[in-house]
Amino acid sequence: MRLYLINPSNPLVSIVNVKESRWNRYRVWKPLSLMILAGLTPPEWEISIVDENLGAPDYPAMPRPDLVGITAFTSQANRAYEVAAHFRHLGVPVVMGGIHATMCLDEVMDRVDSVVTGEAEGVWTQVLEDARHGRMKHRYDGGLAEINDVPFARHDLLAAGYAFGAIQTTRGCPLNCCFCSVTAFNGAHYRQRPIQDVVREFQLIREKHVLVVDDNLIGTRPEHIARAKDMFRAMARANLGKQWIAQSTINFADDEELLALAAKAGCRGVFIGFESPTPEGLRELGKKFNFLKGQDFRASVQRIQRHHILVAGSFIMGLDIDEPGIGKRIAEVAGRYGVDNLNALFLTPLPGTRLWDRMKSEGRIAFNTFPEDWKYYTLTFPVARYKHLSLDGIIEEMLSCDRDFYSMPRILRRVWSNFWKRRKPLINLVGNLSYRSNVRLNSKAYADFKSNSRTKAIKWKRWN
Ligand code: B12
Ligand code: SF4
């Protein structure tokens, strides 16, 4: 039995664009969901993982599979449907799962033979068994998996060509920010994998550099943090020789012992969601956690950096309180906090989030011809109507934010400061140049996006 597990490309963000910018290589990461599905699949299935982000595959030239499994974030949905249509036309059954299939069940059910909602661990072997006997159901629901049932991902199945390996050590997030799908999908109950599994799985990864895909690496409660410390201790003891980056909330900075252990275990960078420069913005986004303790973010960032861990800060633009000038404001605040990289994104109503419900009920979802418009749901296009910012206005704000933060003098100042403090100046330079080159690509993408919005006669000045 031959199984293809496919990660569809989003033509707007795919590695195919590596021709335009070689820095994009550092932006393409392994589809861990498919590697985990492969880990759950019994040996009688011959598995190929096809990642379209590495280049367009020649499906007609490939042997006919018995089953195709497709994963998709919302931004990949259109391509997922094209791939599904291709194989269904050949009479090959197609099953789709992942975040988009879960949040947009009806849309997906119309386009594939079977949909798996939620996490796959509890149902995947049943799906395969049913597929083998030609009795696959139209829908399966995996719900939330038992964390001990998460298998080792098949790290052996993907070809070389990636800058990073991938691993997951926890699922879920105890916070519930209004724009984020994680709590809706993976639950607020923070689930941590057995430490010995994490260590053993790290040992199976070929790449020296690894992305820990957890949404919240350390959690929020004392017992979460105690377990994170134990995990870092075990990783350091195992002498893994890996360097890894992860996502965390700002409380990562609150505990010197935790930082020292993380660094010892190989942590070289964290991605932290600061989201908004103001407490009002954080309140609007439901991320009050960030100011619960009245934190001094500059001091927090410095504490992390003192352990030779780079900090990438994420901010969201387009909040109801954001007014003209927000672009420069974010660049200035990110500079003041001292982050090594800034990732500014447009406020985007992702299906299944509280933000989606609110904007939909207020008629503010501007790009709403679905499924076609899903391709713009990459957080890099302003797909909604923003309260104080027009379409041209918010794009200008984003460009001015990126131009400010990624101006050559500011990049060189950051790299020099890292060199001086012996904190990975080369990685910092590569990261900054990668983002800078994307500013150029984004300008081009915005022009296409705007012309599309004109064709569709979507004109908005301000929302009110
Ligand atoms: C790592 C990651 C990335 C990596 C992608 C690596 C990759 N190739 O997969 C990078 C950094 C490139 C990335 C990019 C983006 N990401 Co991202 N990302 C994540 C993150 C943190 C982890 C994903 C992961 O590996 N999870 C671990 C695996 C095991 O979980 P899983 O994917 O859910 O898979 C399980 C189930 O869903 C199911 N399943 C999944 N697929 C399938 C398929 C079949 C056939 C079956 C049966 C089951 C099944 O079974 C799996 C095991 O239980 C998630 C958050 C999250 N918790 O998932 C956000 C997340 C998926 N990303 C998100 C977003 C918005 C994006 C971007 C659009 C924006 C951005 N700037 O970040 C881009 C899109 C890029 C694109 N191609 O279009 C959103 C997606 C929401 C949505 N509705 O689409 C998420 C949920 C985060 C959030 N804040 O809401 N991302
Ligand atoms: S802290 Fe991060 S992962 Fe958790 S709900 Fe907020 S944005 Fe999502």
Coordinates of C-alpha atoms and ligand atoms in Angstrom, one line a residue:
M1 CA 0.0 0.0 0.0
R2 CA 1.5 3.3 -1.1
L3 CA 0.8 6.5 0.9
Y4 CA 1.6 10.0 -0.1
L5 CA 1.6 12.6 2.6
I6 CA 1.6 16.1 1.1
N7 CA 2.4 19.5 2.4
P8 CA 1.0 21.9 -0.2
S9 CA 2.8 25.1 -1.1
N10 CA 1.4 28.5 -0.8
P11 CA 2.7 30.1 -4.0
L12 CA 2.9 33.5 -2.2
V13 CA 5.4 32.2 0.4
S14 CA 6.8 29.0 -0.9
I15 CA 10.5 28.1 -1.2
V16 CA 10.0 28.3 -5.0
N17 CA 10.6 32.0 -4.2
V18 CA 14.1 31.0 -3.2
K19 CA 15.1 31.9 -6.7
E20 CA 14.1 35.5 -5.8
S21 CA 15.9 35.4 -2.4
R22 CA 18.2 32.7 -1.2
W23 CA 17.5 33.8 2.4
N24 CA 14.2 32.1 2.1
R25 CA 15.9 28.8 2.7
Y26 CA 16.0 29.8 6.4
R27 CA 12.2 30.4 6.3
V28 CA 11.1 26.9 5.2
W29 CA 10.7 24.3 7.9
K30 CA 9.8 20.7 7.9
P31 CA 6.1 19.7 8.0
L32 CA 6.2 18.0 11.4
S33 CA 2.6 17.0 11.2
L34 CA 3.3 14.7 8.3
M35 CA 6.4 13.3 9.9
I36 CA 4.3 12.4 13.0
L37 CA 1.6 10.9 10.8
A38 CA 4.3 8.8 9.2
G39 CA 5.4 7.8 12.7
L40 CA 1.9 6.5 13.4
T41 CA 1.6 4.6 10.2
P42 CA 2.0 0.8 10.3
P43 CA 4.9 -0.8 8.3
E44 CA 2.8 -2.3 5.5
W45 CA 2.4 1.2 4.1
E46 CA 5.2 2.6 1.9
I47 CA 5.3 6.3 2.8
S48 CA 6.5 9.3 0.8
I49 CA 6.4 12.7 2.3
V50 CA 6.1 15.4 -0.4
D51 CA 6.8 18.9 0.6
E52 CA 5.8 21.2 -2.2
N53 CA 7.7 24.1 -0.5
L54 CA 10.9 22.5 -1.8
G55 CA 9.8 22.6 -5.4
A56 CA 6.8 21.6 -7.5
P57 CA 6.6 17.8 -7.7
D58 CA 5.8 16.1 -11.0
Y59 CA 2.8 14.1 -9.8
P60 CA 2.0 12.4 -13.1
A61 CA 5.5 10.9 -13.2
M62 CA 5.2 9.5 -9.7
P63 CA 3.8 6.0 -9.1
R64 CA 0.1 5.9 -8.3
P65 CA -0.6 5.9 -4.6
D66 CA -3.4 4.0 -2.8
L67 CA -4.1 6.9 -0.5
V68 CA -3.2 10.6 -0.3
G69 CA -3.1 12.5 3.0
I70 CA -2.9 16.3 2.8
T71 CA -2.2 18.8 5.6
A72 CA -2.9 22.5 5.4
F73 CA -2.7 25.7 7.2
T74 CA -5.5 28.1 6.0
S75 CA -3.0 29.8 3.7
Q76 CA -2.3 26.5 1.9
A77 CA -6.0 25.5 1.5
N78 CA -6.3 26.4 -2.2
R79 CA -3.3 24.5 -3.3
A80 CA -4.5 21.6 -1.1
Y81 CA -7.7 21.5 -3.0
E82 CA -5.9 21.5 -6.4
V83 CA -3.7 18.6 -5.2
A84 CA -6.8 16.8 -3.9
A85 CA -8.7 17.3 -7.2
H86 CA -5.7 15.9 -9.2
F87 CA -5.6 12.6 -7.2
R88 CA -9.4 12.2 -6.9
H89 CA -9.6 12.6 -10.7
L90 CA -7.3 9.5 -10.9
G91 CA -9.6 7.7 -8.5
V92 CA -7.2 7.9 -5.5
P93 CA -8.9 8.6 -2.2
V94 CA -7.8 11.7 -0.4
V95 CA -7.9 12.5 3.3
M96 CA -7.2 15.9 4.7
G97 CA -6.4 17.0 8.2
G98 CA -4.8 19.8 10.2
I99 CA -5.8 23.2 11.3
H100 CA -7.7 24.4 8.2
A101 CA -9.7 21.1 7.9
T102 CA -10.7 21.4 11.5
M103 CA -11.7 25.1 11.4
C104 CA -13.4 25.0 8.0
L105 CA -14.8 21.5 8.1
D106 CA -17.8 22.0 5.7
E107 CA -15.6 23.7 3.0
V108 CA -13.0 20.8 3.2
M109 CA -15.6 18.0 3.3
D110 CA -16.9 19.2 -0.1
R111 CA -13.4 18.7 -1.7
V112 CA -11.9 15.5 -0.3
D113 CA -13.1 12.0 0.5
S114 CA -12.4 12.1 4.2
V115 CA -11.5 14.8 6.8
V116 CA -9.7 14.3 10.1
T117 CA -10.4 17.0 12.6
G118 CA -8.3 17.6 15.6
E119 CA -5.1 15.8 16.5
A120 CA -4.5 12.6 14.5
E121 CA -2.9 10.3 17.1
G122 CA -6.2 8.6 18.2
V123 CA -7.7 7.9 14.8
W124 CA -5.0 7.7 12.1
T125 CA -4.5 3.9 12.2
Q126 CA -8.3 3.5 12.0
V127 CA -8.4 5.8 8.9
L128 CA -5.7 3.7 7.3
E129 CA -7.4 0.4 8.1
D130 CA -10.7 1.8 6.7
A131 CA -8.9 3.1 3.6
R132 CA -7.3 -0.4 3.0
H133 CA -10.8 -1.9 3.0
G134 CA -12.3 0.8 0.9
R135 CA -14.7 2.0 3.6
M136 CA -13.2 5.3 4.7
K137 CA -15.7 7.5 6.5
H138 CA -16.3 11.1 5.5
R139 CA -15.2 12.4 8.8
Y140 CA -13.1 11.3 11.8
D141 CA -12.5 13.4 14.9
G142 CA -9.2 12.9 16.7
G143 CA -9.9 15.5 19.4
L144 CA -7.0 16.1 21.7
A145 CA -4.4 13.4 21.8
E146 CA -3.0 11.7 25.0
I147 CA 0.4 13.3 25.1
N148 CA 2.1 9.9 25.7
D149 CA 0.6 8.7 22.4
V150 CA 2.6 11.2 20.3
P151 CA 5.0 9.0 18.5
F152 CA 8.5 9.8 17.3
A153 CA 8.3 11.7 14.1
R154 CA 9.9 10.0 11.1
H155 CA 12.9 12.3 10.7
D156 CA 14.4 9.9 8.2
L157 CA 11.7 10.4 5.6
L158 CA 12.5 13.9 4.4
A159 CA 15.3 14.6 2.1
A160 CA 18.1 17.0 2.9
G161 CA 17.7 20.6 1.9
Y162 CA 16.3 22.1 5.0
A163 CA 18.2 24.4 7.3
F164 CA 16.4 23.1 10.4
G165 CA 15.1 19.9 11.8
A166 CA 11.8 20.0 13.8
I167 CA 10.5 18.6 17.1
Q168 CA 7.6 19.2 19.5
T169 CA 8.0 18.9 23.2
T170 CA 4.6 20.3 24.4
R171 CA 1.1 20.9 23.0
G172 CA -1.5 23.6 23.8
C173 CA -1.2 27.0 25.4
P174 CA -2.6 28.1 28.7
L175 CA -3.3 31.6 27.3
N176 CA -6.0 32.3 24.8
C177 CA -5.1 35.3 22.7
C178 CA -8.0 36.4 20.5
F179 CA -6.1 36.2 17.2
C180 CA -4.5 32.8 17.7
S181 CA -5.9 29.4 16.8
V182 CA -3.7 27.4 19.1
T183 CA -5.9 27.2 22.1
A184 CA -9.0 26.6 20.0
F185 CA -7.2 23.7 18.2
N186 CA -4.8 22.2 20.8
G187 CA -6.6 23.3 24.0
A188 CA -5.7 25.4 27.0
H189 CA -4.6 22.3 28.9
Y190 CA -0.8 22.5 28.5
R191 CA 0.5 19.0 27.7
Q192 CA 4.1 18.1 28.1
R193 CA 5.8 15.1 26.4
P194 CA 7.8 12.7 28.6
I195 CA 11.3 14.1 28.9
Q196 CA 13.0 10.8 27.9
D197 CA 11.0 10.8 24.6
V198 CA 12.1 14.4 23.8
V199 CA 15.7 13.6 24.4
R200 CA 15.5 10.4 22.3
E201 CA 13.8 12.1 19.5
F202 CA 16.3 14.9 19.4
Q203 CA 18.9 12.2 19.0
L204 CA 17.1 11.0 15.8
I205 CA 17.3 14.4 14.1
R206 CA 20.1 14.8 11.5
E207 CA 20.2 18.5 11.4
K208 CA 22.4 20.4 13.8
H209 CA 19.9 23.3 13.9
V210 CA 16.4 22.5 15.2
L211 CA 13.1 24.3 15.4
V212 CA 11.2 23.4 18.5
V213 CA 7.7 24.1 17.2
D214 CA 5.9 24.3 20.6
D215 CA 3.7 27.4 20.8
N216 CA 4.8 28.0 24.4
L217 CA 8.0 26.3 25.3
I218 CA 8.0 26.7 29.1
G219 CA 4.3 27.3 29.9
T220 CA 3.1 29.7 32.6
R221 CA 2.7 27.9 35.9
P222 CA 5.5 27.0 38.4
E223 CA 5.0 23.2 37.6
H224 CA 5.3 23.9 33.8
I225 CA 8.6 25.7 34.4
A226 CA 9.9 23.1 36.8
R227 CA 9.3 20.5 34.1
A228 CA 11.0 22.7 31.4
K229 CA 14.0 23.0 33.7
D230 CA 14.1 19.2 34.1
M231 CA 13.9 18.8 30.3
F232 CA 16.7 21.2 29.7
R233 CA 18.8 19.4 32.3
A234 CA 18.2 16.1 30.6
M235 CA 19.0 17.5 27.2
A236 CA 22.3 19.0 28.5
R237 CA 23.2 15.7 30.1
A238 CA 22.6 13.9 26.9
N239 CA 25.1 16.2 25.2
L240 CA 22.9 16.4 22.1
G241 CA 25.2 18.8 20.2
K242 CA 22.1 20.6 18.8
Q243 CA 21.4 24.3 18.6
W244 CA 17.7 25.1 18.7
I245 CA 15.2 28.0 18.5
A246 CA 11.7 28.1 20.1
Q247 CA 8.7 30.2 20.8
S248 CA 8.0 31.4 24.3
T249 CA 6.1 33.9 26.3
I250 CA 8.1 36.7 28.0
N251 CA 8.2 35.0 31.4
F252 CA 11.1 33.0 29.9
A253 CA 13.2 36.0 31.1
D254 CA 12.0 35.8 34.7
D255 CA 14.1 32.9 35.9
E256 CA 17.9 33.0 35.6
E257 CA 18.3 29.3 36.3
L258 CA 15.8 28.5 33.5
L259 CA 17.7 30.7 31.1
A260 CA 21.1 29.2 32.0
L261 CA 19.7 25.6 31.6
A262 CA 18.0 26.4 28.3
A263 CA 21.3 27.9 27.0
K264 CA 23.2 24.8 28.2
A265 CA 20.6 22.6 26.4
G266 CA 21.3 24.4 23.1
C267 CA 18.8 27.2 23.0
R268 CA 20.1 29.9 20.7
G269 CA 17.0 31.9 19.9
V270 CA 13.5 32.6 21.1
F271 CA 10.6 34.1 19.3
I272 CA 8.5 36.2 21.6
G273 CA 5.1 37.7 20.9
F274 CA 5.1 41.3 22.3
E275 CA 2.1 41.9 20.0
S276 CA 1.5 45.6 20.8
P277 CA 3.5 48.6 22.1
T278 CA 0.7 49.5 24.6
P279 CA -1.2 47.9 27.4
E280 CA -4.4 48.9 25.7
G281 CA -3.3 46.9 22.6
L282 CA -2.5 43.9 24.8
R283 CA -5.9 44.2 26.4
E284 CA -7.6 44.3 23.0
L285 CA -5.7 41.2 21.9
G286 CA -6.5 39.3 25.1
K287 CA -2.8 39.1 26.0
K288 CA -2.9 40.7 29.4
F289 CA -0.3 38.1 30.5
N290 CA 2.3 40.4 29.0
F291 CA 1.7 43.2 31.5
L292 CA 0.5 41.3 34.5
K293 CA 3.7 41.8 36.3
G294 CA 4.3 45.3 34.9
Q295 CA 7.4 44.0 33.2
D296 CA 10.3 46.0 31.9
F297 CA 10.7 44.4 28.5
R298 CA 14.0 45.9 27.8
A299 CA 15.5 44.4 30.9
S300 CA 13.7 41.0 30.1
V301 CA 15.2 41.0 26.6
Q302 CA 18.7 41.8 28.0
R303 CA 18.5 39.0 30.5
I304 CA 17.7 36.5 27.8
Q305 CA 20.5 37.9 25.6
R306 CA 23.0 37.7 28.4
H307 CA 22.7 33.9 28.0
H308 CA 23.7 34.2 24.3
I309 CA 20.1 33.6 23.2
L310 CA 18.9 35.8 20.4
V311 CA 15.4 37.4 20.7
A312 CA 13.0 37.8 17.8
G313 CA 10.0 40.0 18.7
S314 CA 6.6 39.8 17.0
F315 CA 4.2 42.7 16.8
I316 CA 0.7 42.9 15.3
M317 CA -0.5 45.9 13.4
G318 CA -4.1 46.9 12.6
L319 CA -5.6 46.9 16.1
D320 CA -8.6 49.1 16.8
I321 CA -6.4 51.4 18.8
D322 CA -3.7 51.6 16.1
E323 CA -3.6 55.0 14.3
P324 CA -1.4 56.4 11.6
G325 CA 2.2 56.4 12.8
I326 CA 1.9 52.8 14.3
G327 CA 4.6 51.5 11.9
K328 CA 7.3 53.8 13.2
R329 CA 6.0 53.3 16.7
I330 CA 6.5 49.5 16.5
A331 CA 9.9 49.9 15.0
E332 CA 10.9 52.3 17.7
V333 CA 9.5 50.2 20.5
A334 CA 11.2 47.0 19.2
G335 CA 14.4 48.9 19.0
R336 CA 14.0 50.1 22.5
Y337 CA 13.3 46.6 23.8
G338 CA 16.5 45.6 22.0
V339 CA 15.2 42.6 20.0
D340 CA 17.5 41.1 17.4
N341 CA 14.8 40.7 14.8
L342 CA 11.4 42.2 14.4
N343 CA 8.5 40.3 12.9
A344 CA 5.6 42.7 12.3
L345 CA 2.4 41.2 11.0
F346 CA -1.1 42.4 10.0
L347 CA -4.0 41.6 12.4
T348 CA -5.6 38.7 10.6
P349 CA -8.9 37.0 11.4
L350 CA -8.0 33.3 11.2
P351 CA -11.0 31.0 11.1
G352 CA -11.9 29.5 14.5
T353 CA -10.5 32.4 16.5
R354 CA -12.4 34.9 18.6
L355 CA -11.1 37.6 16.4
W356 CA -12.7 35.9 13.4
D357 CA -16.1 35.8 15.2
R358 CA -15.9 39.4 16.1
M359 CA -14.7 40.7 12.7
K360 CA -17.2 38.6 10.9
S361 CA -20.1 39.8 13.0
E362 CA -18.9 43.4 12.4
G363 CA -18.7 42.8 8.6
R364 CA -15.0 43.6 8.6
I365 CA -13.5 40.7 6.8
A366 CA -12.6 42.4 3.5
F367 CA -11.0 39.5 1.6
N368 CA -13.9 37.0 2.0
T369 CA -14.2 35.2 -1.4
F370 CA -13.4 31.8 0.0
P371 CA -11.6 29.5 -0.7
E372 CA -9.7 31.7 -3.2
D373 CA -8.8 34.4 -0.7
W374 CA -7.3 32.0 1.8
K375 CA -4.0 32.4 0.0
Y376 CA -3.8 35.9 1.5
Y377 CA -4.2 34.6 5.1
T378 CA -0.5 34.5 5.7
L379 CA -0.6 37.5 8.2
T380 CA 1.5 39.4 5.6
F381 CA -1.5 40.9 3.8
P382 CA -4.2 43.2 5.4
V383 CA -7.3 41.1 4.7
A384 CA -9.6 42.9 7.1
R385 CA -11.0 46.4 7.5
Y386 CA -9.0 48.3 10.1
K387 CA -10.5 50.9 12.3
H388 CA -8.2 53.9 11.7
L389 CA -6.2 52.8 8.7
S390 CA -7.1 52.5 5.1
L391 CA -5.7 49.7 2.8
D392 CA -3.0 51.9 1.4
G393 CA -2.4 53.4 4.8
I394 CA -1.8 50.2 6.7
I395 CA 0.5 48.9 3.9
E396 CA 2.5 52.1 4.1
E397 CA 2.7 51.7 7.9
M398 CA 4.1 48.1 7.5
L399 CA 6.6 49.3 5.0
S400 CA 7.8 52.1 7.1
C401 CA 8.1 49.8 10.1
D402 CA 10.2 47.3 8.2
R403 CA 12.3 50.0 6.5
D404 CA 13.0 51.7 9.8
F405 CA 13.9 48.5 11.7
Y406 CA 15.8 46.9 8.9
S407 CA 17.7 50.0 7.6
M408 CA 21.3 49.0 7.0
P409 CA 22.7 51.3 9.7
R410 CA 20.4 49.8 12.3
I411 CA 21.2 46.2 11.2
L412 CA 24.9 47.0 11.4
R413 CA 24.5 48.5 14.9
R414 CA 22.7 45.3 16.1
V415 CA 25.3 43.0 14.6
W416 CA 28.1 45.1 16.0
S417 CA 26.6 45.0 19.4
N418 CA 26.2 41.2 19.2
F419 CA 29.8 40.9 18.0
W420 CA 31.0 43.0 20.9
K421 CA 29.0 40.9 23.4
R422 CA 30.1 37.7 21.6
R423 CA 26.5 36.8 20.9
K424 CA 26.3 35.0 17.5
P425 CA 26.8 38.1 15.2
L426 CA 26.7 35.9 12.1
I427 CA 23.4 34.4 12.8
N428 CA 22.1 37.8 13.7
L429 CA 23.3 39.2 10.4
V430 CA 21.8 36.3 8.4
G431 CA 18.5 36.8 10.2
N432 CA 18.4 40.5 9.6
L433 CA 19.4 40.3 6.0
S434 CA 16.8 37.6 5.5
Y435 CA 14.1 39.9 6.9
R436 CA 15.5 42.9 4.9
S437 CA 15.3 41.0 1.7
N438 CA 11.7 40.1 2.5
V439 CA 10.8 43.8 2.8
R440 CA 11.7 44.1 -0.9
L441 CA 9.6 41.0 -1.8
N442 CA 6.7 42.2 0.3
S443 CA 6.6 45.6 -1.5
K444 CA 6.1 43.6 -4.8
A445 CA 3.5 41.3 -3.2
Y446 CA 1.6 44.3 -1.9
A447 CA 1.4 45.8 -5.4
D448 CA -0.2 42.6 -6.7
F449 CA -2.5 42.4 -3.6
K450 CA -3.7 46.0 -4.1
S451 CA -4.4 45.5 -7.8
N452 CA -6.3 42.4 -6.9
S453 CA -8.3 44.3 -4.3
R454 CA -9.1 46.9 -7.0
T455 CA -10.2 44.3 -9.4
K456 CA -12.5 42.9 -6.8
A457 CA -13.6 46.5 -6.0
I458 CA -12.7 46.1 -2.4
K459 CA -12.2 49.7 -1.4
W460 CA -12.0 50.6 2.2
K461 CA -11.0 53.9 3.7
R462 CA -11.5 53.3 7.3
W463 CA -13.8 50.9 8.9
N464 CA -15.9 53.5 10.7
Ligands
B12_1 C1 5.9 25.4 13.0 C2 4.8 26.4 12.5 C3 5.0 27.0 11.3 C4 6.2 26.7 10.4 C5 5.7 25.7 9.4 C6 6.5 24.4 9.4 C7 5.7 23.5 8.5 N1 6.1 23.3 7.3 O1 4.8 22.9 8.9 C8 6.4 28.1 9.7 C9 7.2 29.0 10.6 C10 7.0 28.0 8.3 C11 5.0 28.6 9.8 C12 4.4 29.5 8.9 C13 3.2 30.0 9.0 N2 2.3 29.8 10.0 CO1 2.6 28.5 11.4 N3 2.7 27.4 12.9 C14 3.6 26.6 13.2 C15 3.2 26.0 14.6 C16 3.9 26.8 15.7 C17 3.5 24.5 14.8 C18 3.1 23.6 13.6 C19 3.4 22.2 14.0 O2 4.4 21.6 13.4 N4 2.7 21.6 14.9 C20 2.9 20.2 15.3 C21 2.0 19.3 14.5 C22 2.3 17.9 15.0 O3 0.7 19.6 14.8 P1 -0.3 19.9 13.6 O4 0.3 20.5 12.5 O5 -1.5 20.5 14.2 O6 -0.7 18.4 13.2 C23 -1.5 17.5 13.9 C24 -3.0 17.7 13.6 O7 -3.3 18.9 13.0 C25 -3.3 16.6 12.6 N5 -2.9 16.8 11.2 C26 -2.2 17.7 10.6 N6 -2.2 17.5 9.3 C27 -2.8 16.4 9.0 C28 -3.0 15.7 7.8 C29 -3.8 14.6 7.8 C30 -4.0 13.8 6.5 C31 -4.3 14.1 9.0 C32 -5.1 12.8 9.1 C33 -4.1 14.8 10.2 C34 -3.3 15.9 10.2 O8 -2.4 15.5 13.0 C35 -1.2 16.1 13.6 C36 -0.8 15.2 14.8 O9 -1.7 15.3 15.8 C37 1.7 26.2 14.5 C38 0.9 26.1 15.8 C39 0.5 24.7 16.1 N7 0.3 24.4 17.4 O10 0.2 23.9 15.3 C40 1.6 27.5 13.8 C41 0.3 27.7 12.9 C42 0.0 26.4 12.2 N8 0.8 28.7 11.9 C43 -0.1 29.6 11.7 C44 0.1 30.6 10.7 C45 -1.0 31.6 10.6 C46 1.2 30.6 9.9 C47 1.5 31.6 8.7 C48 0.3 31.8 7.8 C49 1.8 32.9 9.2 C50 3.1 33.2 9.9 N9 3.7 34.2 9.5 O11 3.5 32.5 10.8 C51 2.6 30.9 8.0 C52 2.1 30.2 6.7 C53 3.1 29.6 5.8 C54 2.5 29.0 4.6 N10 3.1 28.0 4.1 O12 1.5 29.4 4.1 C55 -1.4 29.3 12.4 C56 -2.3 28.7 11.4 C57 -3.8 29.1 11.6 C58 -4.5 28.7 10.3 N11 -5.8 28.6 10.5 O13 -3.9 28.4 9.3 C59 -0.9 28.4 13.6 C60 -2.0 27.5 14.1 C61 -0.5 29.4 14.7 C62 -1.5 30.3 15.2 N12 -1.0 31.3 15.9 O14 -2.7 30.3 15.0 N13 4.3 28.0 10.8
SF4_2 S1 0.6 33.0 24.0 FE1 1.0 32.6 21.8 S2 0.4 30.5 21.4 FE2 -0.6 31.1 23.4 S3 -2.6 31.8 22.8 FE3 -1.2 33.6 22.8 S4 -0.4 33.8 20.7 FE4 -1.3 31.8 20.9

